[in-house]
Amino acid sequence: MTLKRIFIYTTGLFFIFSFFFVSISQTYANSGTTVCSLWTSVDNNTGNVQIGGTVTESNPGQDLSYTNISLWDSNNSGSANASGGDSISTSYTAYFPNGWHRAYVNGNSSSNPGGGSGSCFDQQDFYVEVAP
C-alpha cells in the first residue's frame, strides 16, 4: 500500500467517524439551561395578590425533561409547587397587608436524555396599598 493510499483511507475514515460523532452527539442535550420567570398581579381593592411563575428547560433532549418549580413570598402568605416536563407553571393567590413584599421562584430541571441539569432563582418586589 502506498503512502498516498494510506493517507486517503485515513482521511476518509476520519471524516466518516467525525460525521457520526457529531450527528450522534447532537441528539443529546448539551447541558441543562434552566430559566425562571416570575410575575405578580396586585388587586389594591382587596389586598389579594396573585403570584405566578414558570420554569423552562431551554435546552431539552429528545424526550421530555423534568422540571420543578417552587413559589413563595416574604410574608409567608402562601406557596405553590409543581413538577412536569420541559416547562412547568404554577401560581397562587393570597392576601397581603399594605406595604412592600417580595415574591420568590426557585426552579430545577434535568435534560433527557443526556442528564444535563440546571437551576434558577428569581425574586420580585411588589407593593400593596388598599385604600381605607
mmCIF file of N, CA and C in Angstrom, residues 36-42 49-55 69-73 78-81 88-94 102-106 122-124:
data_model
loop_
_atom_site.group_PDB
_atom_site.id
_atom_site.type_symbol
_atom_site.label_atom_id
_atom_site.label_comp_id
_atom_site.label_asym_id
_atom_site.label_seq_id
_atom_site.Cartn_x
_atom_site.Cartn_y
_atom_site.Cartn_z
ATOM 1 N N CYS A 36 -36.048 30.773 34.815
ATOM 2 C CA CYS A 36 -37.182 31.096 35.683
ATOM 3 C C CYS A 36 -37.817 32.408 35.245
ATOM 4 N N SER A 37 -39.123 32.472 35.298
ATOM 5 C CA SER A 37 -39.821 33.749 35.145
ATOM 6 C C SER A 37 -40.817 33.863 36.294
ATOM 7 N N LEU A 38 -41.052 35.101 36.731
ATOM 8 C CA LEU A 38 -41.890 35.357 37.895
ATOM 9 C C LEU A 38 -42.741 36.582 37.618
ATOM 10 N N TRP A 39 -43.995 36.561 38.038
ATOM 11 C CA TRP A 39 -44.866 37.723 37.859
ATOM 12 C C TRP A 39 -45.795 37.846 39.065
ATOM 13 N N THR A 40 -46.259 39.063 39.287
ATOM 14 C CA THR A 40 -47.226 39.334 40.354
ATOM 15 C C THR A 40 -48.342 40.209 39.798
ATOM 16 N N SER A 41 -49.537 40.048 40.354
ATOM 17 C CA SER A 41 -50.686 40.858 39.982
ATOM 18 C C SER A 41 -51.380 41.286 41.272
ATOM 19 N N VAL A 42 -51.324 42.589 41.576
ATOM 20 C CA VAL A 42 -51.844 43.129 42.833
ATOM 21 C C VAL A 42 -53.243 43.690 42.612
ATOM 22 N N VAL A 49 -53.081 39.223 46.120
ATOM 23 C CA VAL A 49 -52.008 39.256 45.127
ATOM 24 C C VAL A 49 -51.884 37.867 44.526
ATOM 25 N N GLN A 50 -51.857 37.812 43.206
ATOM 26 C CA GLN A 50 -51.599 36.547 42.530
ATOM 27 C C GLN A 50 -50.128 36.512 42.166
ATOM 28 N N ILE A 51 -49.456 35.457 42.572
ATOM 29 C CA ILE A 51 -48.034 35.258 42.293
ATOM 30 C C ILE A 51 -47.913 34.028 41.409
ATOM 31 N N GLY A 52 -47.240 34.172 40.289
ATOM 32 C CA GLY A 52 -47.100 33.062 39.357
ATOM 33 C C GLY A 52 -45.710 32.998 38.778
ATOM 34 N N GLY A 53 -45.367 31.838 38.274
ATOM 35 C CA GLY A 53 -44.049 31.679 37.678
ATOM 36 C C GLY A 53 -43.996 30.482 36.762
ATOM 37 N N THR A 54 -42.914 30.433 35.993
ATOM 38 C CA THR A 54 -42.664 29.346 35.054
ATOM 39 C C THR A 54 -41.200 28.960 35.134
ATOM 40 N N VAL A 55 -40.935 27.671 35.049
ATOM 41 C CA VAL A 55 -39.574 27.154 34.925
ATOM 42 C C VAL A 55 -39.519 26.370 33.626
ATOM 43 N N ILE A 69 -40.862 23.532 40.147
ATOM 44 C CA ILE A 69 -40.944 24.945 40.492
ATOM 45 C C ILE A 69 -41.487 25.080 41.912
ATOM 46 N N SER A 70 -40.949 26.059 42.625
ATOM 47 C CA SER A 70 -41.454 26.428 43.950
ATOM 48 C C SER A 70 -41.639 27.935 43.989
ATOM 49 N N LEU A 71 -42.804 28.368 44.440
ATOM 50 C CA LEU A 71 -43.105 29.785 44.631
ATOM 51 C C LEU A 71 -43.390 30.025 46.105
ATOM 52 N N TRP A 72 -42.958 31.174 46.621
ATOM 53 C CA TRP A 72 -43.290 31.576 47.983
ATOM 54 C C TRP A 72 -43.108 33.076 48.099
ATOM 55 N N ASP A 73 -43.414 33.628 49.273
ATOM 56 C CA ASP A 73 -43.326 35.077 49.448
ATOM 57 C C ASP A 73 -42.719 35.408 50.805
ATOM 58 N N GLY A 78 -48.441 32.297 51.442
ATOM 59 C CA GLY A 78 -48.821 31.162 50.614
ATOM 60 C C GLY A 78 -47.611 30.585 49.916
ATOM 61 N N SER A 79 -47.838 29.529 49.160
ATOM 62 C CA SER A 79 -46.774 28.922 48.365
ATOM 63 C C SER A 79 -47.416 28.007 47.337
ATOM 64 N N ALA A 80 -46.623 27.607 46.355
ATOM 65 C CA ALA A 80 -47.093 26.672 45.336
ATOM 66 C C ALA A 80 -45.898 25.894 44.814
ATOM 67 N N ASN A 81 -46.118 24.626 44.519
ATOM 68 C CA ASN A 81 -45.083 23.747 43.973
ATOM 69 C C ASN A 81 -45.694 22.922 42.855
ATOM 70 N N ILE A 88 -42.918 24.112 33.196
ATOM 71 C CA ILE A 88 -43.992 23.981 34.176
ATOM 72 C C ILE A 88 -44.325 25.351 34.744
ATOM 73 N N SER A 89 -45.605 25.615 34.931
ATOM 74 C CA SER A 89 -46.069 26.881 35.506
ATOM 75 C C SER A 89 -46.977 26.591 36.687
ATOM 76 N N THR A 90 -47.023 27.522 37.619
ATOM 77 C CA THR A 90 -47.951 27.440 38.740
ATOM 78 C C THR A 90 -48.178 28.840 39.285
ATOM 79 N N SER A 91 -49.202 28.987 40.117
ATOM 80 C CA SER A 91 -49.482 30.283 40.735
ATOM 81 C C SER A 91 -50.311 30.066 41.989
ATOM 82 N N TYR A 92 -50.392 31.093 42.809
ATOM 83 C CA TYR A 92 -51.281 31.090 43.963
ATOM 84 C C TYR A 92 -51.713 32.514 44.245
ATOM 85 N N THR A 93 -52.826 32.652 44.956
ATOM 86 C CA THR A 93 -53.354 33.956 45.346
ATOM 87 C C THR A 93 -53.436 33.997 46.865
ATOM 88 N N ALA A 94 -52.988 35.107 47.440
ATOM 89 C CA ALA A 94 -53.010 35.260 48.895
ATOM 90 C C ALA A 94 -53.250 36.722 49.250
ATOM 91 N N ARG A 102 -42.186 40.663 48.888
ATOM 92 C CA ARG A 102 -41.326 40.083 47.855
ATOM 93 C C ARG A 102 -41.795 38.665 47.533
ATOM 94 N N ALA A 103 -41.832 38.360 46.238
ATOM 95 C CA ALA A 103 -42.165 37.018 45.758
ATOM 96 C C ALA A 103 -40.888 36.341 45.269
ATOM 97 N N TYR A 104 -40.828 35.020 45.431
ATOM 98 C CA TYR A 104 -39.645 34.249 45.046
ATOM 99 C C TYR A 104 -40.053 33.068 44.175
ATOM 100 N N VAL A 105 -39.150 32.697 43.259
ATOM 101 C CA VAL A 105 -39.310 31.471 42.483
ATOM 102 C C VAL A 105 -37.971 30.743 42.486
ATOM 103 N N ASN A 106 -38.050 29.429 42.633
ATOM 104 C CA ASN A 106 -36.872 28.576 42.546
ATOM 105 C C ASN A 106 -37.229 27.420 41.627
ATOM 106 N N ASP A 122 -35.254 33.575 41.146
ATOM 107 C CA ASP A 122 -35.580 34.966 40.849
ATOM 108 C C ASP A 122 -36.464 35.491 41.975
ATOM 109 N N GLN A 123 -36.534 36.802 42.072
ATOM 110 C CA GLN A 123 -37.380 37.449 43.070
ATOM 111 C C GLN A 123 -37.941 38.733 42.484
ATOM 112 N N GLN A 124 -39.078 39.155 43.022
ATOM 113 C CA GLN A 124 -39.724 40.370 42.534
ATOM 114 C C GLN A 124 -40.427 41.054 43.697
#
